[in-house]
């Protein structure tokens, strides 16, 4: 049975806690009084994140953070962490996330994302820890039949291995609860996380050429890329460009804190969309970012990117009604904070 605990009595293991969404969530948890254990293999994150988190939360809350550089798929390492700490809940972010790369490296994606989840839940079960929040994605909805997307909208076949891993891990965790009703599973389906911490100390730091729109726009604004490539202006949307539900990463982080609070003392499987409920086009993003950085960000129109949908945005009323959570920040806040991060850290965590 999942116990009701106060934050200071709750130890949360955060896998992938040095990554973009993970690091912002760790900050929210520490400021909320939780004890936090991070496990991250730094395969796509910087060792500098730990210090940045500590600087943001201050020394008192920082004392509640333990950081392990280890792979979630390393059963021995994970067992040691669970032996050392009484882990009450897990937030599972660790995984590969580049859509295009997943198409060329399916074995790596399936074995890393699904393999590490299976190792994790097995070690959890062996330590009688059965509460998990999983980092899922709106990608499971595929090409929507109608908008906005609610949690009961149909899951559609994924178009790439990355999407399938999210899709299948949702099923795996639901099956765990079906087999053992003591499991307490929350699936959070993120829409498009952007922005950065307002301090300018943490943000998105993609390796190589960014796949996602926002980091590409930010790197173009700072002069690292020549021009933004707009993937299609002939979609059936108001200005012809793709429409997405962009959400500030700090709002996403508070969504995890709300989910932790909500799942306290429960068992079951619950799904929540985390978005803003508002759609924004690629052109609107470029214009908002140009406002934020004070100069026009150049763009060209390219053909559509295969696999892209015209439009999606969330209905987030379930998260509001059940968890009392809703997004606070708008697109101009998101672009301001992303620009603050990019302009102070032109090369991400490396300087
Ligand atoms: C993408 C993934 C999705 C994943 C999410 C994680 C694809 C098809 N989907 O979502 O599975 O969960 O990232 O953040 O890759 N765009 C441009 N130029 C660019 C980049 C993007 O015009 O250089 C457009 C896209 O066509 C889209 C919008 O910007 O309309 C957002 O794209 P992106 O940031 O890649 O996110 P998604 O495609 O929604």
Short mmCIF file of C-alpha atoms and ligand atoms in Angstrom, two decimals:
data_model
loop_
_atom_site.label_atom_id
_atom_site.label_comp_id
_atom_site.label_asym_id
_atom_site.label_seq_id
_atom_site.Cartn_x
_atom_site.Cartn_y
_atom_site.Cartn_z
CA UNK A 1 0.00 0.00 0.00
CA UNK A 2 1.32 3.43 -0.91
CA UNK A 3 1.78 5.40 2.28
CA UNK A 4 0.76 9.03 2.75
CA UNK A 5 3.94 10.88 3.61
CA UNK A 6 4.94 14.50 4.19
CA UNK A 7 7.53 15.88 1.73
CA UNK A 8 10.32 15.92 4.33
CA UNK A 9 9.65 12.22 5.02
CA UNK A 10 9.59 11.34 1.33
CA UNK A 11 12.69 10.24 -0.53
CA UNK A 12 12.25 10.53 -4.29
CA UNK A 13 14.60 8.83 -6.74
CA UNK A 14 14.83 10.87 -9.94
CA UNK A 15 16.32 8.97 -12.86
CA UNK A 16 17.71 11.31 -15.51
CA UNK A 17 17.70 14.09 -12.92
CA UNK A 18 20.53 15.95 -14.68
CA UNK A 19 18.57 16.30 -17.92
CA UNK A 20 16.46 19.20 -19.13
CA UNK A 21 13.13 18.32 -17.49
CA UNK A 22 14.71 16.27 -14.70
CA UNK A 23 16.93 19.07 -13.41
CA UNK A 24 14.05 21.56 -13.25
CA UNK A 25 11.93 18.97 -11.44
CA UNK A 26 14.70 18.30 -8.91
CA UNK A 27 14.76 22.03 -8.10
CA UNK A 28 11.00 22.04 -7.50
CA UNK A 29 11.20 18.95 -5.29
CA UNK A 30 14.06 20.31 -3.18
CA UNK A 31 12.34 23.65 -2.68
CA UNK A 32 9.20 21.71 -1.76
CA UNK A 33 11.12 20.00 1.06
CA UNK A 34 11.59 16.54 -0.47
CA UNK A 35 14.69 14.39 -0.10
CA UNK A 36 15.99 13.72 -3.59
CA UNK A 37 18.33 11.07 -4.95
CA UNK A 38 19.39 11.56 -8.57
CA UNK A 39 20.75 8.82 -10.77
CA UNK A 40 22.03 9.90 -14.17
CA UNK A 41 24.72 8.42 -16.42
CA UNK A 42 25.41 11.87 -17.94
CA UNK A 43 25.12 10.38 -21.44
CA UNK A 44 23.19 13.47 -22.50
CA UNK A 45 23.65 15.81 -19.53
CA UNK A 46 26.40 17.79 -17.86
CA UNK A 47 28.13 17.09 -14.55
CA UNK A 48 27.76 20.82 -13.87
CA UNK A 49 24.01 20.48 -13.34
CA UNK A 50 24.42 19.29 -9.74
CA UNK A 51 26.14 22.52 -8.70
CA UNK A 52 23.64 24.64 -10.61
CA UNK A 53 20.76 22.94 -8.80
CA UNK A 54 22.47 23.53 -5.44
CA UNK A 55 23.08 27.19 -6.23
CA UNK A 56 19.42 27.71 -7.15
CA UNK A 57 17.91 25.98 -4.09
CA UNK A 58 20.42 27.20 -1.48
CA UNK A 59 22.48 25.23 1.02
CA UNK A 60 19.67 24.07 3.31
CA UNK A 61 17.64 22.35 0.58
CA UNK A 62 20.83 21.29 -1.22
CA UNK A 63 21.69 19.16 1.81
CA UNK A 64 18.73 16.95 0.84
CA UNK A 65 20.21 16.09 -2.56
CA UNK A 66 22.34 13.03 -3.31
CA UNK A 67 23.71 12.62 -6.82
CA UNK A 68 24.88 9.34 -8.35
CA UNK A 69 26.53 9.04 -11.74
CA UNK A 70 25.27 5.62 -12.77
CA UNK A 71 23.24 3.89 -15.45
CA UNK A 72 19.68 2.92 -14.56
CA UNK A 73 20.28 -0.28 -16.48
CA UNK A 74 23.15 -1.17 -14.12
CA UNK A 75 21.30 -3.44 -11.72
CA UNK A 76 24.15 -3.61 -9.19
CA UNK A 77 24.48 0.15 -9.02
CA UNK A 78 20.73 0.57 -8.67
CA UNK A 79 20.51 -2.09 -5.97
CA UNK A 80 23.20 -0.29 -3.99
CA UNK A 81 21.30 3.00 -4.24
CA UNK A 82 18.08 1.35 -3.04
CA UNK A 83 20.00 -0.37 -0.22
CA UNK A 84 21.53 2.92 0.86
CA UNK A 85 18.37 5.06 0.71
CA UNK A 86 14.81 4.29 1.67
CA UNK A 87 13.30 5.30 -1.68
CA UNK A 88 9.56 6.01 -1.39
CA UNK A 89 8.78 7.14 -4.94
CA UNK A 90 10.51 7.21 -8.31
CA UNK A 91 10.24 9.75 -11.12
CA UNK A 92 11.60 8.07 -14.22
CA UNK A 93 13.01 10.47 -16.84
CA UNK A 94 16.13 8.59 -17.95
CA UNK A 95 15.98 7.63 -21.62
CA UNK A 96 17.08 8.50 -25.11
CA UNK A 97 14.85 11.09 -26.76
CA UNK A 98 15.97 11.97 -30.27
CA UNK A 99 13.28 10.91 -32.72
CA UNK A 100 15.47 10.81 -35.86
CA UNK A 101 18.30 8.97 -34.10
CA UNK A 102 15.82 6.37 -32.84
CA UNK A 103 15.02 5.46 -36.45
CA UNK A 104 18.68 4.70 -37.21
CA UNK A 105 19.42 3.09 -33.81
CA UNK A 106 16.34 1.08 -32.87
CA UNK A 107 18.25 -1.54 -30.86
CA UNK A 108 19.89 1.15 -28.72
CA UNK A 109 16.58 2.92 -28.14
CA UNK A 110 14.59 -0.19 -27.27
CA UNK A 111 17.28 -1.70 -25.10
CA UNK A 112 18.09 1.54 -23.29
CA UNK A 113 14.60 2.95 -22.74
CA UNK A 114 12.68 -0.25 -22.21
CA UNK A 115 15.59 -2.20 -20.70
CA UNK A 116 16.31 0.44 -18.07
CA UNK A 117 12.62 0.67 -17.15
CA UNK A 118 12.42 -3.11 -16.63
CA UNK A 119 15.56 -3.08 -14.49
CA UNK A 120 14.23 -0.14 -12.51
CA UNK A 121 10.81 -1.60 -11.72
CA UNK A 122 12.33 -4.97 -10.84
CA UNK A 123 14.74 -3.35 -8.37
CA UNK A 124 11.89 -1.20 -7.05
CA UNK A 125 9.70 -4.26 -6.48
CA UNK A 126 12.54 -6.07 -4.71
CA UNK A 127 12.82 -3.10 -2.34
CA UNK A 128 9.06 -2.82 -1.86
CA UNK A 129 8.88 0.55 -3.61
CA UNK A 130 5.86 0.56 -5.91
CA UNK A 131 5.23 4.23 -6.69
CA UNK A 132 6.39 5.59 -10.02
CA UNK A 133 5.81 8.66 -12.18
CA UNK A 134 6.76 8.11 -15.80
CA UNK A 135 7.84 10.73 -18.26
CA UNK A 136 5.59 10.01 -21.23
CA UNK A 137 4.82 12.12 -24.24
CA UNK A 138 1.99 13.50 -26.35
CA UNK A 139 3.67 11.51 -29.12
CA UNK A 140 1.48 8.54 -28.02
CA UNK A 141 -1.56 10.36 -29.48
CA UNK A 142 -0.06 10.39 -33.00
CA UNK A 143 -2.12 12.27 -35.59
CA UNK A 144 -5.16 13.45 -33.60
CA UNK A 145 -8.72 12.79 -34.75
CA UNK A 146 -9.99 15.77 -32.79
CA UNK A 147 -8.60 18.53 -30.62
CA UNK A 148 -7.95 19.25 -27.82
CA UNK A 149 -6.41 15.94 -26.78
CA UNK A 150 -7.75 14.48 -23.57
CA UNK A 151 -6.34 11.56 -21.63
CA UNK A 152 -9.00 9.31 -23.16
CA UNK A 153 -8.11 10.27 -26.74
CA UNK A 154 -6.95 7.17 -28.61
CA UNK A 155 -3.31 6.11 -28.53
CA UNK A 156 -2.11 5.75 -32.12
CA UNK A 157 0.67 3.57 -33.50
CA UNK A 158 3.98 5.36 -33.11
CA UNK A 159 5.91 6.45 -36.19
CA UNK A 160 9.39 5.85 -34.77
CA UNK A 161 11.17 3.69 -32.13
CA UNK A 162 11.39 6.60 -29.65
CA UNK A 163 7.60 6.97 -29.77
CA UNK A 164 7.13 3.22 -29.39
CA UNK A 165 9.28 3.17 -26.26
CA UNK A 166 7.00 5.77 -24.62
CA UNK A 167 3.95 3.89 -25.85
CA UNK A 168 5.18 0.51 -24.59
CA UNK A 169 6.49 1.70 -21.23
CA UNK A 170 3.02 3.10 -20.53
CA UNK A 171 1.64 -0.38 -21.22
CA UNK A 172 4.33 -2.11 -19.15
CA UNK A 173 3.63 0.07 -16.12
CA UNK A 174 -0.13 -0.42 -16.51
CA UNK A 175 0.42 -4.20 -16.68
CA UNK A 176 2.44 -4.02 -13.46
CA UNK A 177 -0.53 -2.55 -11.69
CA UNK A 178 -2.88 -5.12 -13.24
CA UNK A 179 -0.65 -7.89 -11.85
CA UNK A 180 -0.11 -6.26 -8.47
CA UNK A 181 -2.66 -3.61 -7.43
CA UNK A 182 -0.25 -2.21 -4.84
CA UNK A 183 1.52 -0.37 -7.66
CA UNK A 184 0.92 3.34 -7.86
CA UNK A 185 1.59 4.57 -11.41
CA UNK A 186 1.25 8.06 -12.83
CA UNK A 187 1.83 8.58 -16.56
CA UNK A 188 2.52 12.20 -17.43
CA UNK A 189 2.12 13.01 -21.10
CA UNK A 190 4.17 16.08 -21.88
CA UNK A 191 3.37 18.37 -24.75
CA UNK A 192 6.31 20.51 -25.98
CA UNK A 193 8.59 21.55 -23.11
CA UNK A 194 10.61 24.72 -23.74
CA UNK A 195 11.97 27.66 -21.73
CA UNK A 196 14.57 27.52 -18.99
CA UNK A 197 15.01 28.34 -15.32
CA UNK A 198 14.52 32.09 -14.74
CA UNK A 199 17.94 32.25 -13.03
CA UNK A 200 19.65 31.53 -16.36
CA UNK A 201 21.58 28.73 -14.62
CA UNK A 202 19.72 25.78 -16.16
CA UNK A 203 18.22 25.15 -19.57
CA UNK A 204 18.15 22.90 -22.58
CA UNK A 205 21.57 21.88 -23.86
CA UNK A 206 21.19 19.65 -26.91
CA UNK A 207 24.29 17.98 -28.29
CA UNK A 208 24.92 18.67 -31.99
CA UNK A 209 22.26 20.09 -34.26
CA UNK A 210 18.98 20.52 -32.35
CA UNK A 211 16.03 18.47 -33.59
CA UNK A 212 13.42 20.51 -31.77
CA UNK A 213 12.23 23.93 -32.81
CA UNK A 214 13.03 26.03 -29.76
CA UNK A 215 16.69 25.21 -29.29
CA UNK A 216 17.15 25.67 -33.04
CA UNK A 217 15.54 29.12 -32.90
CA UNK A 218 17.61 30.03 -29.82
CA UNK A 219 20.87 28.94 -31.49
CA UNK A 220 19.96 30.90 -34.61
CA UNK A 221 19.23 33.98 -32.50
CA UNK A 222 22.70 33.74 -30.92
CA UNK A 223 24.36 33.22 -34.32
CA UNK A 224 25.36 29.56 -33.96
CA UNK A 225 22.98 28.60 -36.79
CA UNK A 226 22.40 30.63 -39.90
CA UNK A 227 18.67 30.39 -40.33
CA UNK A 228 15.64 28.55 -38.91
CA UNK A 229 14.20 25.97 -41.28
CA UNK A 230 10.41 26.10 -41.06
CA UNK A 231 9.19 22.61 -41.88
CA UNK A 232 6.19 23.38 -44.06
CA UNK A 233 3.89 26.41 -44.44
CA UNK A 234 1.09 24.54 -46.18
CA UNK A 235 -0.56 22.83 -43.19
CA UNK A 236 -4.28 23.37 -42.61
CA UNK A 237 -3.53 25.77 -39.74
CA UNK A 238 -4.20 29.55 -39.52
CA UNK A 239 -0.76 30.56 -40.88
CA UNK A 240 0.12 27.25 -42.56
CA UNK A 241 2.85 26.24 -40.07
CA UNK A 242 2.67 23.46 -37.47
CA UNK A 243 0.86 24.19 -34.23
CA UNK A 244 2.00 22.77 -30.86
CA UNK A 245 1.19 23.18 -27.20
CA UNK A 246 4.45 24.60 -25.79
CA UNK A 247 4.82 24.44 -22.02
CA UNK A 248 7.41 26.14 -19.81
CA UNK A 249 9.76 23.54 -18.33
CA UNK A 250 9.21 25.04 -14.86
CA UNK A 251 5.46 24.48 -15.23
CA UNK A 252 6.23 20.92 -16.21
CA UNK A 253 8.39 20.59 -13.10
CA UNK A 254 5.61 21.87 -10.83
CA UNK A 255 3.34 19.34 -12.56
CA UNK A 256 5.59 16.58 -11.22
CA UNK A 257 5.48 18.04 -7.72
CA UNK A 258 1.67 18.17 -7.98
CA UNK A 259 1.58 14.54 -9.15
CA UNK A 260 3.76 13.44 -6.23
CA UNK A 261 1.41 15.16 -3.84
CA UNK A 262 -1.65 13.73 -5.55
CA UNK A 263 -0.42 10.12 -5.66
CA UNK A 264 0.37 10.20 -1.96
CA UNK A 265 -1.44 7.32 -0.26
CA UNK A 266 -3.04 6.02 -3.48
CA UNK A 267 -2.65 3.04 -5.75
CA UNK A 268 -3.72 2.71 -9.37
CA UNK A 269 -2.76 3.97 -12.80
CA UNK A 270 -3.57 7.55 -13.73
CA UNK A 271 -2.73 9.53 -16.85
CA UNK A 272 -2.37 13.31 -16.99
CA UNK A 273 -1.69 15.61 -19.91
CA UNK A 274 0.74 18.38 -19.08
CA UNK A 275 0.43 21.30 -21.47
CA UNK A 276 -1.10 24.76 -21.49
CA UNK A 277 -4.16 24.00 -23.60
CA UNK A 278 -3.06 26.62 -26.15
CA UNK A 279 -1.65 26.00 -29.60
CA UNK A 280 1.14 28.16 -31.04
CA UNK A 281 2.44 28.06 -34.63
CA UNK A 282 6.06 27.95 -35.77
CA UNK A 283 5.75 31.51 -37.08
CA UNK A 284 4.32 32.70 -33.76
CA UNK A 285 7.27 31.11 -31.95
CA UNK A 286 9.79 32.79 -34.27
CA UNK A 287 8.08 36.15 -33.75
CA UNK A 288 7.87 35.74 -29.97
CA UNK A 289 11.54 34.77 -29.84
CA UNK A 290 12.49 37.75 -32.00
CA UNK A 291 10.72 40.00 -29.46
CA UNK A 292 12.55 38.29 -26.59
CA UNK A 293 16.03 38.61 -28.11
CA UNK A 294 15.49 42.07 -29.60
CA UNK A 295 16.21 41.25 -33.25
CA UNK A 296 14.58 39.36 -36.09
CA UNK A 297 15.41 35.67 -36.16
CA UNK A 298 15.87 34.72 -39.84
CA UNK A 299 13.97 31.78 -41.33
CA UNK A 300 13.40 29.96 -44.59
CA UNK A 301 10.54 27.70 -45.60
CA UNK A 302 11.48 24.06 -46.14
CA UNK A 303 9.31 21.04 -47.03
CA UNK A 304 7.31 19.33 -44.30
CA UNK A 305 9.25 16.97 -42.00
CA UNK A 306 8.05 13.37 -42.42
CA UNK A 307 6.02 12.17 -39.44
CA UNK A 308 5.00 15.66 -38.26
CA UNK A 309 1.34 16.33 -37.47
CA UNK A 310 -0.31 19.63 -38.42
CA UNK A 311 -1.57 20.53 -35.01
CA UNK A 312 -1.87 19.31 -31.47
CA UNK A 313 -2.72 20.80 -28.12
CA UNK A 314 -3.90 19.44 -24.82
CA UNK A 315 -6.97 19.54 -22.70
CA UNK A 316 -5.38 19.87 -19.24
CA UNK A 317 -8.58 20.09 -17.22
CA UNK A 318 -7.99 16.68 -15.59
CA UNK A 319 -4.69 17.82 -14.05
CA UNK A 320 -6.40 20.99 -12.88
CA UNK A 321 -9.42 19.26 -11.38
CA UNK A 322 -7.62 16.35 -9.71
CA UNK A 323 -4.20 17.76 -8.85
CA UNK A 324 -4.98 21.47 -8.70
CA UNK A 325 -2.22 22.11 -11.24
CA UNK A 326 -2.19 24.41 -14.23
CA UNK A 327 0.49 26.08 -16.29
CA UNK A 328 1.37 29.65 -15.26
CA UNK A 329 3.71 30.84 -18.01
CA UNK A 330 2.91 32.03 -21.54
CA UNK A 331 4.91 31.95 -24.76
CA UNK A 332 6.61 35.29 -24.12
CA UNK A 333 7.76 34.06 -20.66
CA UNK A 334 9.05 30.86 -22.28
CA UNK A 335 11.00 32.75 -24.97
CA UNK A 336 12.35 35.30 -22.46
CA UNK A 337 13.71 32.55 -20.19
CA UNK A 338 15.04 30.48 -23.09
CA UNK A 339 16.86 33.57 -24.42
CA UNK A 340 18.20 34.43 -20.97
CA UNK A 341 19.67 30.91 -20.73
CA UNK A 342 20.99 30.88 -24.33
CA UNK A 343 22.55 34.35 -24.16
CA UNK A 344 24.30 33.67 -20.82
CA UNK A 345 25.37 30.16 -21.83
CA UNK A 346 26.01 30.30 -25.58
CA UNK A 347 27.55 26.84 -25.49
CA UNK A 348 25.18 25.38 -22.93
CA UNK A 349 26.81 24.03 -19.77
CA UNK A 350 30.21 24.09 -21.46
CA UNK A 351 30.36 27.88 -21.34
C1 LIG B 1 9.08 16.15 -31.31
C2 LIG B 1 8.90 14.69 -31.60
C3 LIG B 1 8.11 14.07 -30.47
C4 LIG B 1 8.81 14.30 -29.16
C5 LIG B 1 9.08 15.77 -28.95
C6 LIG B 1 9.98 15.96 -27.75
C7 LIG B 1 8.98 14.48 -34.04
C8 LIG B 1 8.19 14.14 -35.26
N1 LIG B 1 8.28 14.50 -32.89
O1 LIG B 1 7.79 16.75 -31.25
O2 LIG B 1 7.95 12.70 -30.72
O3 LIG B 1 8.05 13.80 -28.09
O4 LIG B 1 9.74 16.33 -30.08
O5 LIG B 1 10.22 17.29 -27.52
O6 LIG B 1 10.15 14.70 -34.08
N2 LIG B 1 9.93 22.61 -36.62
C9 LIG B 1 10.43 23.45 -37.61
N3 LIG B 1 11.79 23.55 -37.73
C10 LIG B 1 12.66 22.88 -36.91
C11 LIG B 1 12.13 22.03 -35.90
C12 LIG B 1 10.76 21.92 -35.80
O7 LIG B 1 9.68 24.08 -38.35
O8 LIG B 1 13.89 23.02 -37.06
C13 LIG B 1 8.46 22.55 -36.43
C14 LIG B 1 7.87 21.16 -36.55
O9 LIG B 1 7.47 20.88 -37.85
C15 LIG B 1 6.67 21.28 -35.57
C16 LIG B 1 7.16 22.27 -34.51
O10 LIG B 1 8.21 22.99 -35.12
O11 LIG B 1 5.56 21.86 -36.23
C17 LIG B 1 7.68 21.60 -33.25
O12 LIG B 1 8.66 20.65 -33.60
P1 LIG B 1 9.56 19.92 -32.47
O13 LIG B 1 10.12 20.93 -31.55
O14 LIG B 1 10.53 19.03 -33.16
O15 LIG B 1 8.50 19.07 -31.64
P2 LIG B 1 7.45 17.97 -32.15
O16 LIG B 1 7.66 17.60 -33.56
O17 LIG B 1 6.09 18.44 -31.76
#
